[in-house]
Coordinates of C-alpha atoms and ligand atoms in Angstrom, one line a residue:
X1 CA -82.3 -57.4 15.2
X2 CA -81.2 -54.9 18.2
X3 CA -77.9 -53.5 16.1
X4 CA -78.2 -53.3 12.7
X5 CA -75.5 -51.5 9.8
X6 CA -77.3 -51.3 6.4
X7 CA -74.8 -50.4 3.6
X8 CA -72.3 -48.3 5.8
X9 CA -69.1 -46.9 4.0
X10 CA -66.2 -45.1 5.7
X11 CA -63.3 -43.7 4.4
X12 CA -60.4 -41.6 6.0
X13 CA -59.3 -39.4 3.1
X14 CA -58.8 -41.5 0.2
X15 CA -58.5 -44.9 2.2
X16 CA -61.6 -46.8 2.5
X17 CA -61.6 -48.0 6.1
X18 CA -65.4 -50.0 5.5
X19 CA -67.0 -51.2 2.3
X20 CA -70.4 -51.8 2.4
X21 CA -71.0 -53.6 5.6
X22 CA -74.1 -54.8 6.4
X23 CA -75.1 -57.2 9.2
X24 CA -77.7 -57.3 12.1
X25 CA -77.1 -58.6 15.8
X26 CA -79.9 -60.2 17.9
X27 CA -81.0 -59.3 20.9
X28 CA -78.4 -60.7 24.2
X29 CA -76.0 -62.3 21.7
X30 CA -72.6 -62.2 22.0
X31 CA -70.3 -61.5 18.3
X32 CA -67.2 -60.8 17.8
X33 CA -65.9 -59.1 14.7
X34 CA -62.7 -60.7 13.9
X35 CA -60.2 -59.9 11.4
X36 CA -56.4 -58.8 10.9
X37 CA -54.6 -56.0 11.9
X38 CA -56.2 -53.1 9.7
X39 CA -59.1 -54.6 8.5
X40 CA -61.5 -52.2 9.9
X41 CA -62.6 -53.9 13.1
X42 CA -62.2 -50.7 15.1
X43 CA -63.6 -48.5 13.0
X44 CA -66.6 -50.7 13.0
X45 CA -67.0 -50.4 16.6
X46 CA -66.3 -46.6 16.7
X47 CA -69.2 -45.7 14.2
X48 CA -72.0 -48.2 16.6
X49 CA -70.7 -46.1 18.8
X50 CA -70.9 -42.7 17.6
X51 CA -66.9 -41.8 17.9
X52 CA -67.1 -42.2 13.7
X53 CA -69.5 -41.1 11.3
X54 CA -70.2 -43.3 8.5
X55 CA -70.0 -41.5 4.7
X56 CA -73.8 -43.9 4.1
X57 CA -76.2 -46.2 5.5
X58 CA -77.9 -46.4 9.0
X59 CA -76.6 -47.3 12.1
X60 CA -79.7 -48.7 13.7
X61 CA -79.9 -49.3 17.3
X62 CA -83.3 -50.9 18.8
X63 CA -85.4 -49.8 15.9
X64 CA -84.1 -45.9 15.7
X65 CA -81.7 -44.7 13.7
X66 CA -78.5 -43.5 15.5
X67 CA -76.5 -41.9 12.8
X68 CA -77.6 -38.8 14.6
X69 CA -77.6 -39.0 17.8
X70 CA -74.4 -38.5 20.5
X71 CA -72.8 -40.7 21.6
X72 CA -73.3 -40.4 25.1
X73 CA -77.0 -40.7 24.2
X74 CA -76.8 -44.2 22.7
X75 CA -77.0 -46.6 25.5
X76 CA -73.5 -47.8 24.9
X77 CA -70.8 -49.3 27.5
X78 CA -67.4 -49.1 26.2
X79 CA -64.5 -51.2 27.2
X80 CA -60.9 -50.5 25.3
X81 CA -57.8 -52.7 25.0
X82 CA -55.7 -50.3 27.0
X83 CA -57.7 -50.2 30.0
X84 CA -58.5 -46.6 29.7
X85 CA -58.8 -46.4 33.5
X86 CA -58.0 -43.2 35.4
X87 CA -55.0 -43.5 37.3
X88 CA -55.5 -41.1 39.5
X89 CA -58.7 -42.7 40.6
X90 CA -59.7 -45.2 42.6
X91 CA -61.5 -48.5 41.7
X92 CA -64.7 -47.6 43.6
X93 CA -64.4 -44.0 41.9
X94 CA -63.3 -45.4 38.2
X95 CA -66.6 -47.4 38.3
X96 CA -69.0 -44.7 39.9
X97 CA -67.5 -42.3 37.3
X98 CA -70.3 -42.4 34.5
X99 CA -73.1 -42.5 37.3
X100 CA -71.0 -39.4 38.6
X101 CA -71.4 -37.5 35.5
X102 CA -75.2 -38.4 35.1
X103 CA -75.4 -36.6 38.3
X104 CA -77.1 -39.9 40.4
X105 CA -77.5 -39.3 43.5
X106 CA -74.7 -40.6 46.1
X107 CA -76.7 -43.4 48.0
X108 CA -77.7 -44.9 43.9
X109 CA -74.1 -44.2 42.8
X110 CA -72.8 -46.5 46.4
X111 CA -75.5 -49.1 46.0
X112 CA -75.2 -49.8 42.0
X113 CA -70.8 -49.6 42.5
X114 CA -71.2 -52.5 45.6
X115 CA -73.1 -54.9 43.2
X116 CA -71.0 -54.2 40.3
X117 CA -68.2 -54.8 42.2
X118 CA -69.7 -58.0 43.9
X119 CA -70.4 -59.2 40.4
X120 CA -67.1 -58.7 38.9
X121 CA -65.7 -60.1 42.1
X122 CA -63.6 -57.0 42.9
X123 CA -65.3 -56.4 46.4
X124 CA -62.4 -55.2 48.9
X125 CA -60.3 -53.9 46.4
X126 CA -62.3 -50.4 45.9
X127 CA -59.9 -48.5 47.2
X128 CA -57.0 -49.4 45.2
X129 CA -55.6 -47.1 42.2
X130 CA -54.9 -48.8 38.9
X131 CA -51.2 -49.1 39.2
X132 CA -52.1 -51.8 42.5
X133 CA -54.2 -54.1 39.8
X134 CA -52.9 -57.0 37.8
X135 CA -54.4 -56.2 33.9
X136 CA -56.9 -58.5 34.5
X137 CA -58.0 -56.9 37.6
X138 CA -58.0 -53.9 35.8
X139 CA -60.1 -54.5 32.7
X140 CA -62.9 -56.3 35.3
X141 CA -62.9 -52.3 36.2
X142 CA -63.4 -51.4 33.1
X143 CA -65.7 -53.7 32.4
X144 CA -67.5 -52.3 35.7
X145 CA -67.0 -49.2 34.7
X146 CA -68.7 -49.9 31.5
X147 CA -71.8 -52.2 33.1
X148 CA -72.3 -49.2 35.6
X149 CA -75.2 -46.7 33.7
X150 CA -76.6 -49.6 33.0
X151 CA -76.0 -49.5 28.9
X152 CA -77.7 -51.4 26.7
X153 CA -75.1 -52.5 23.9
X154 CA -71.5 -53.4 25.7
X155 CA -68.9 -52.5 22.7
X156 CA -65.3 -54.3 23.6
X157 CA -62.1 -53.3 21.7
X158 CA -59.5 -55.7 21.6
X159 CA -60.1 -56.1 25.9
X160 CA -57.6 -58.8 26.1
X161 CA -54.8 -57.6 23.9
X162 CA -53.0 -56.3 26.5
X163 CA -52.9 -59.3 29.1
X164 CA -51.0 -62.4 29.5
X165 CA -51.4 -65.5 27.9
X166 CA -52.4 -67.3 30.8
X167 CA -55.1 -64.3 32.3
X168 CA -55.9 -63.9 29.1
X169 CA -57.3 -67.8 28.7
X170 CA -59.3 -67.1 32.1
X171 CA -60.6 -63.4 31.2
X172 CA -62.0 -64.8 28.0
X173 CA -64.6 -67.4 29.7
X174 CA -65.1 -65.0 32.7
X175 CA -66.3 -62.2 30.0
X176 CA -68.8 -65.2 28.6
X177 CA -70.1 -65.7 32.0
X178 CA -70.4 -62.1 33.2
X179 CA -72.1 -61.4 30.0
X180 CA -75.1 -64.0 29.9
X181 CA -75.5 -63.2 33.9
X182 CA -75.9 -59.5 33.0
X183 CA -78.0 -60.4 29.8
X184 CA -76.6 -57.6 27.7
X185 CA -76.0 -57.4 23.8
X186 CA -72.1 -57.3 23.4
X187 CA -69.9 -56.9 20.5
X188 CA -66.2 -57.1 20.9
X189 CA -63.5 -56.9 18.8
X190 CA -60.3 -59.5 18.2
X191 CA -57.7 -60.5 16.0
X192 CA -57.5 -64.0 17.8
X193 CA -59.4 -66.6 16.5
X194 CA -59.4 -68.7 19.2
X195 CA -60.7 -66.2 21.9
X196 CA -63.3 -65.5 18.8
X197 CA -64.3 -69.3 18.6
X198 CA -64.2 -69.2 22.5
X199 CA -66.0 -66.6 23.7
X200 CA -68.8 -65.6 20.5
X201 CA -72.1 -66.8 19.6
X202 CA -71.6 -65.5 16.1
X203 CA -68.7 -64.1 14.3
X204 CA -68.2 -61.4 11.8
X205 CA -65.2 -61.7 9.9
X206 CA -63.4 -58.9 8.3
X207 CA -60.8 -58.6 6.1
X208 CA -59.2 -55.3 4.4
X209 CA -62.8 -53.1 4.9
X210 CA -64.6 -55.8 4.3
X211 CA -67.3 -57.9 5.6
X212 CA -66.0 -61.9 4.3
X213 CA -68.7 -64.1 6.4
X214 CA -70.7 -63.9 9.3
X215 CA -71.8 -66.9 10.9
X216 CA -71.5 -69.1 14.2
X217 CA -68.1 -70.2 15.2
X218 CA -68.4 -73.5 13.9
X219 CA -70.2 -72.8 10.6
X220 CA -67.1 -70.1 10.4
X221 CA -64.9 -73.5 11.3
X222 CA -66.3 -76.0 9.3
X223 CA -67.7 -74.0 6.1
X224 CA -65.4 -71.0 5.5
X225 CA -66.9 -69.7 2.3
X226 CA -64.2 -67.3 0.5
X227 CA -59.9 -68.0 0.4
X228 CA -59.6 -65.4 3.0
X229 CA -61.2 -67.0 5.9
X230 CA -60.2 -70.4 4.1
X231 CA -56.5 -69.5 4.9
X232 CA -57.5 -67.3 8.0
X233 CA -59.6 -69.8 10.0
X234 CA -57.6 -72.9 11.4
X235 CA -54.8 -73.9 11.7
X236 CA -53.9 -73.9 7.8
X237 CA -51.4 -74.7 5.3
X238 CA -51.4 -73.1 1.8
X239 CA -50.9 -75.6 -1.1
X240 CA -50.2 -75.2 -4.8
X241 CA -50.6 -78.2 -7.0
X242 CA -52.8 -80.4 -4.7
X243 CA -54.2 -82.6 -7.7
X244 CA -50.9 -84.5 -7.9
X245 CA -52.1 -85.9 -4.5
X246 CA -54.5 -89.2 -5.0
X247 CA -57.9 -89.1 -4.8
X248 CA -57.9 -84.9 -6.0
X249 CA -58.6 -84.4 -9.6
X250 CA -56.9 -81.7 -11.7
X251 CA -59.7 -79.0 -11.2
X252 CA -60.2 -75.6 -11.7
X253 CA -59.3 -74.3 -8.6
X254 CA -55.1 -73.1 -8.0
X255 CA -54.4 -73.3 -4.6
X256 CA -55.8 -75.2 -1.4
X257 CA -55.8 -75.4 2.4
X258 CA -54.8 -78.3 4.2
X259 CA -55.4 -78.3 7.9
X260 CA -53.8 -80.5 10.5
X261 CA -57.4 -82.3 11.1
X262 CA -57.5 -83.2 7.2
X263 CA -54.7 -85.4 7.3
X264 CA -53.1 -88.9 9.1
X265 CA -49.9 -89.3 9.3
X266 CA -48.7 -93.1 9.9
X267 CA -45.6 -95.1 10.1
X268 CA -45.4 -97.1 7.1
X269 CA -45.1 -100.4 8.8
X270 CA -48.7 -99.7 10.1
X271 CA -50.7 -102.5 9.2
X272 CA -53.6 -101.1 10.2
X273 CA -53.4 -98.6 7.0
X274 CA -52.4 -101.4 5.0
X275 CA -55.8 -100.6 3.3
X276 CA -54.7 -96.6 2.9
X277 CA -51.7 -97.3 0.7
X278 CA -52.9 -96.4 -2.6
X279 CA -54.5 -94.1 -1.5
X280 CA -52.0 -91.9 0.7
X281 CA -48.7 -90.3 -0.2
X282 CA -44.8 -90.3 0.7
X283 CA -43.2 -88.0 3.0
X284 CA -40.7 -87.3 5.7
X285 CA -40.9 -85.7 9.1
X286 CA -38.5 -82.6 8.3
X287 CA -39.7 -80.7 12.2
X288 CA -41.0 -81.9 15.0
X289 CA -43.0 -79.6 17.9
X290 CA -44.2 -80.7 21.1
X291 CA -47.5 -78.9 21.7
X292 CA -48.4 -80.3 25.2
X293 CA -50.7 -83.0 24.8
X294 CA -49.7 -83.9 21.3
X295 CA -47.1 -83.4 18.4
X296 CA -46.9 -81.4 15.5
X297 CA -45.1 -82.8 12.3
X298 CA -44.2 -80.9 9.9
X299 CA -43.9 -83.3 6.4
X300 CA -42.6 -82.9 3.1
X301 CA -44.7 -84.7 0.5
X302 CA -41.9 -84.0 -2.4
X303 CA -41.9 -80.6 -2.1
X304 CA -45.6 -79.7 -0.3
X305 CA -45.1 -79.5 3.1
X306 CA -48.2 -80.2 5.2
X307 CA -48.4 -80.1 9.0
X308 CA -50.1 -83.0 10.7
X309 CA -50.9 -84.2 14.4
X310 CA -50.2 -87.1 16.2
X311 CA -51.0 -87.9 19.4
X312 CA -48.0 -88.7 22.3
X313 CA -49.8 -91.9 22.7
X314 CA -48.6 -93.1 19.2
X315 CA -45.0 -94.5 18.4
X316 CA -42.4 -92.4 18.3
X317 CA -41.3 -90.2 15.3
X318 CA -38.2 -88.8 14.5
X319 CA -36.6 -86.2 11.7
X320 CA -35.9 -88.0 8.7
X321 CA -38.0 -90.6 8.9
X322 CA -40.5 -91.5 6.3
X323 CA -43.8 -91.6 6.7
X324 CA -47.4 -92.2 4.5
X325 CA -49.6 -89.1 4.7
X326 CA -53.7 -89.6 4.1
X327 CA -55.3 -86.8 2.8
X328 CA -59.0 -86.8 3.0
X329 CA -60.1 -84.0 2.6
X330 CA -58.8 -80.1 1.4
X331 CA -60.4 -76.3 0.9
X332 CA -60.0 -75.4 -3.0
X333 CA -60.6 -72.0 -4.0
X334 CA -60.7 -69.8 -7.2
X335 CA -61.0 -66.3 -6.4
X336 CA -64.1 -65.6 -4.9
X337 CA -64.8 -69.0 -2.8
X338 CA -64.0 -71.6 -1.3
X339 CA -65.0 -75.5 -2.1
X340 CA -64.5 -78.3 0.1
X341 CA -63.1 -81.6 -1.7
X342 CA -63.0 -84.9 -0.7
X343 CA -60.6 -87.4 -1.4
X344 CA -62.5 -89.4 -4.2
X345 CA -60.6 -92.9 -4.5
X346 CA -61.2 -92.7 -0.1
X347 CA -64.7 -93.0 -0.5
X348 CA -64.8 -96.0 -2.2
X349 CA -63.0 -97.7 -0.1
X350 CA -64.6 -99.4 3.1
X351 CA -63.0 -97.6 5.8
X352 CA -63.1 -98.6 9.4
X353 CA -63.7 -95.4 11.4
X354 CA -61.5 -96.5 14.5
X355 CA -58.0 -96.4 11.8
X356 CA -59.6 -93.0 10.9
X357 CA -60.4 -91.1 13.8
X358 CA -60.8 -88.1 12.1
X359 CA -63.1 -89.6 9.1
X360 CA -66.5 -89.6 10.5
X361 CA -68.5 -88.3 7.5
X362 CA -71.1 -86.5 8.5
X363 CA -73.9 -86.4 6.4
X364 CA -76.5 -83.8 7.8
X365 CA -73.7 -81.5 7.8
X366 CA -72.4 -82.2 4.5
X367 CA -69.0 -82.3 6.9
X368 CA -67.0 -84.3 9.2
X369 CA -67.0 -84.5 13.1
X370 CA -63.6 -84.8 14.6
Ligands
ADP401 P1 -58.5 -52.8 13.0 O1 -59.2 -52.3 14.3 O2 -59.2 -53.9 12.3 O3 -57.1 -53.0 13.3 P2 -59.0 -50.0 12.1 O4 -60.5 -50.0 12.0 O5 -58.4 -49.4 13.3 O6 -58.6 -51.6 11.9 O7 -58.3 -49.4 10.8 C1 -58.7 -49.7 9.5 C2 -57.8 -48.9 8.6 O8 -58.2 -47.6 8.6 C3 -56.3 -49.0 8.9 O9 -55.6 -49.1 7.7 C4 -56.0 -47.7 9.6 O10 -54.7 -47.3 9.4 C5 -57.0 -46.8 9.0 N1 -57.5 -45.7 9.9 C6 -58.1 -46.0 11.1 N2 -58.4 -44.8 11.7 C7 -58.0 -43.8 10.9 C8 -58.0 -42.4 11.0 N3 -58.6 -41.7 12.0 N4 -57.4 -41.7 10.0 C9 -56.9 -42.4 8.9 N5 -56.8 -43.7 8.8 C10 -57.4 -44.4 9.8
MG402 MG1 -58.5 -52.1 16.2

């Protein structure tokens, strides 16, 4: 493991910010810690870096143990959500600034700015001050800026937080790409879990100073292990009472999630569910969104509303009408953890996978593929 945090603590005054956390990173990977507002992302990132000192544990960085050592002294490339740049310099001098202070000598300093800008592909706008950049041209400075001494660990706070929608979408695979080119270990922080699922090899998810799972972006996707990624992860609907629905046996678990991918929705003069009667339940479109390339349905199954997809290929549905609603699968959870159930009376039926799109069992995963 290149960054490792064995049982680090942190609290500011009486609030504990970090409980516990303990998690290794591997050589040239790419995580993201990824968590809501508050939950201690930050302050993560600030004690790697030596801007926070944990109350325990080691901070271990290539084998040595950093607690120690200054920051400046670490190795570390540092890229914050509010660009950070200086505004009274320019581009060229923003990214020759930490060469600058380590006192390289001018003809290093020209040479190593020319190819960072060529990388980021910022060439011809060196001489430019912040306040002539779009954000995104600005945070590929900082991002420069950072690369520049030539650091070992890139930390990234929140880099994308403060950039449109759009730039934002075409910043996030850029980062990817810079970072495998450049080969460096990078940890950056997010409360998006798209840009998370997007951009990381693995993800560490936090939640209210804790650590909840750490695992690839699918295995976060596909096997969320406690309620709070359960509800976090995904686009997912809380439900209370889910064993009145068929094929879900009263259990001991209170609540569930329901996501969009989980359930079909289909007009009940579908023949081609004929076969899913029984086994579905009755609802009726109360909202309709238009998402681009499909529809979201929101549908009230007596009182549980569940969202569902359809696709713009489909018939067209309308508020108020009625519709049958297959669920086949849900996440349970008690307190601690989350359990995935399948709809029982489904899998004893003999289901043709082209009505089901979204049933492929897979069986090496335990899972589905959709
Ligand atoms: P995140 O980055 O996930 O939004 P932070 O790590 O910034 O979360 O903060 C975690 C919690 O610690 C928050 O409740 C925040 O208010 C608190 N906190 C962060 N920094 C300080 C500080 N310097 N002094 C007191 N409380 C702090
Ligand atoms: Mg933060």
């Amino acid at each position: 493991m290149y960054v490792e945090l064995k049982n680090i603590n942190k609290k500011y005054g009486e609030y504990q910010a970090m409980k516990d956390a303990n998690f290794g990173i591997e050589k040239g990977s790419l995580v993201a810690l990824l968590g809501p507002s508050g939950s201690g992302k930050t302050t993560l990132l600030r004690m790697i870096a030596g801007l926070e000192t944990p109350d325990t544990g080691d901070i271990i960085i290539d084998g040595k143990r950093v607690n120690d050592i200054d920051p400046s002294k670490r190795g570390i490339g540092f890229v914050f959500q509010n660009y950070a740049l200086f505004r009274h310099m320019s581009v060229y001098d923003n990214i020759a600034f930490g060469l600058e202070l380590q006192k390289v000598p001018k003809a290093k300093i020209k040479e190593r700015v020319e190819e960072l800008l060529e990388l980021t592909g910022l060439k011809g706008l060196e001489k430019r001050y912040p306040s002539q950049l779009s954000g995104g041209q600005r945070q590929r400075v900082a991002f420069a800026r950072a690369l520049a001494p030539k650091p070992s660990l890139l930390l990234l706070d929140e880099p994308f937080a403060a950039i449109d929608a759009k730039v934002r979408q075409e910043l996030r695979s850029w980062l990817r790409k810079m970072i495998y080119k450049v080969g460096i270990t990078s940890i950056f922080v997010t409360h998006d879990q798209n840009e998370a699922v997007e951009v990381a090899d693995q993800i560490i998810v936090t939640s209210k100073g804790r650590i909840e799972q750490i695992g690839s972006p699918i295995d976060i996707y596909k096997n969320p292990q406690t309620p709070f990624v359960t509800e976090f992860i995904g686009q997912s609907t809380v439900i209370e009472n889910y064993h009145r629905f068929h094929g879900f046996e009263e259990g001991p678990y209170q609540r569930a999630v329901i996501r969009p991918e989980f359930v079909e929705a289909f007009k009940t003069d579908n023949q081609n569910f004929n076969n899913y009667i029984d086994v579905s339940e009755e609802g009726e479109v109360i909202d309709i969104l238009f998402r681009g390339n499909s529809l979201e349905l929101t549908i009230d199954l007596h009182g549980v509303m569940i969202t569902a997809v359809r696709s713009l290929e489909r018939r067209e549905v309308k508020v108020g009408e009625k519709m049958r609603v297959l669920i086949y699968r849900l996440f349970a959870f008690d307190e601690d953890k989350a359990y995935l159930l399948e709809n029982e009376k489904l899998k004893g039926k003999n289901i043709n996978n082209e009505d089901l799109e979204s049933y492929l069992y897979n069986e090496e995963y335990d899972f589905f593929v959709i």
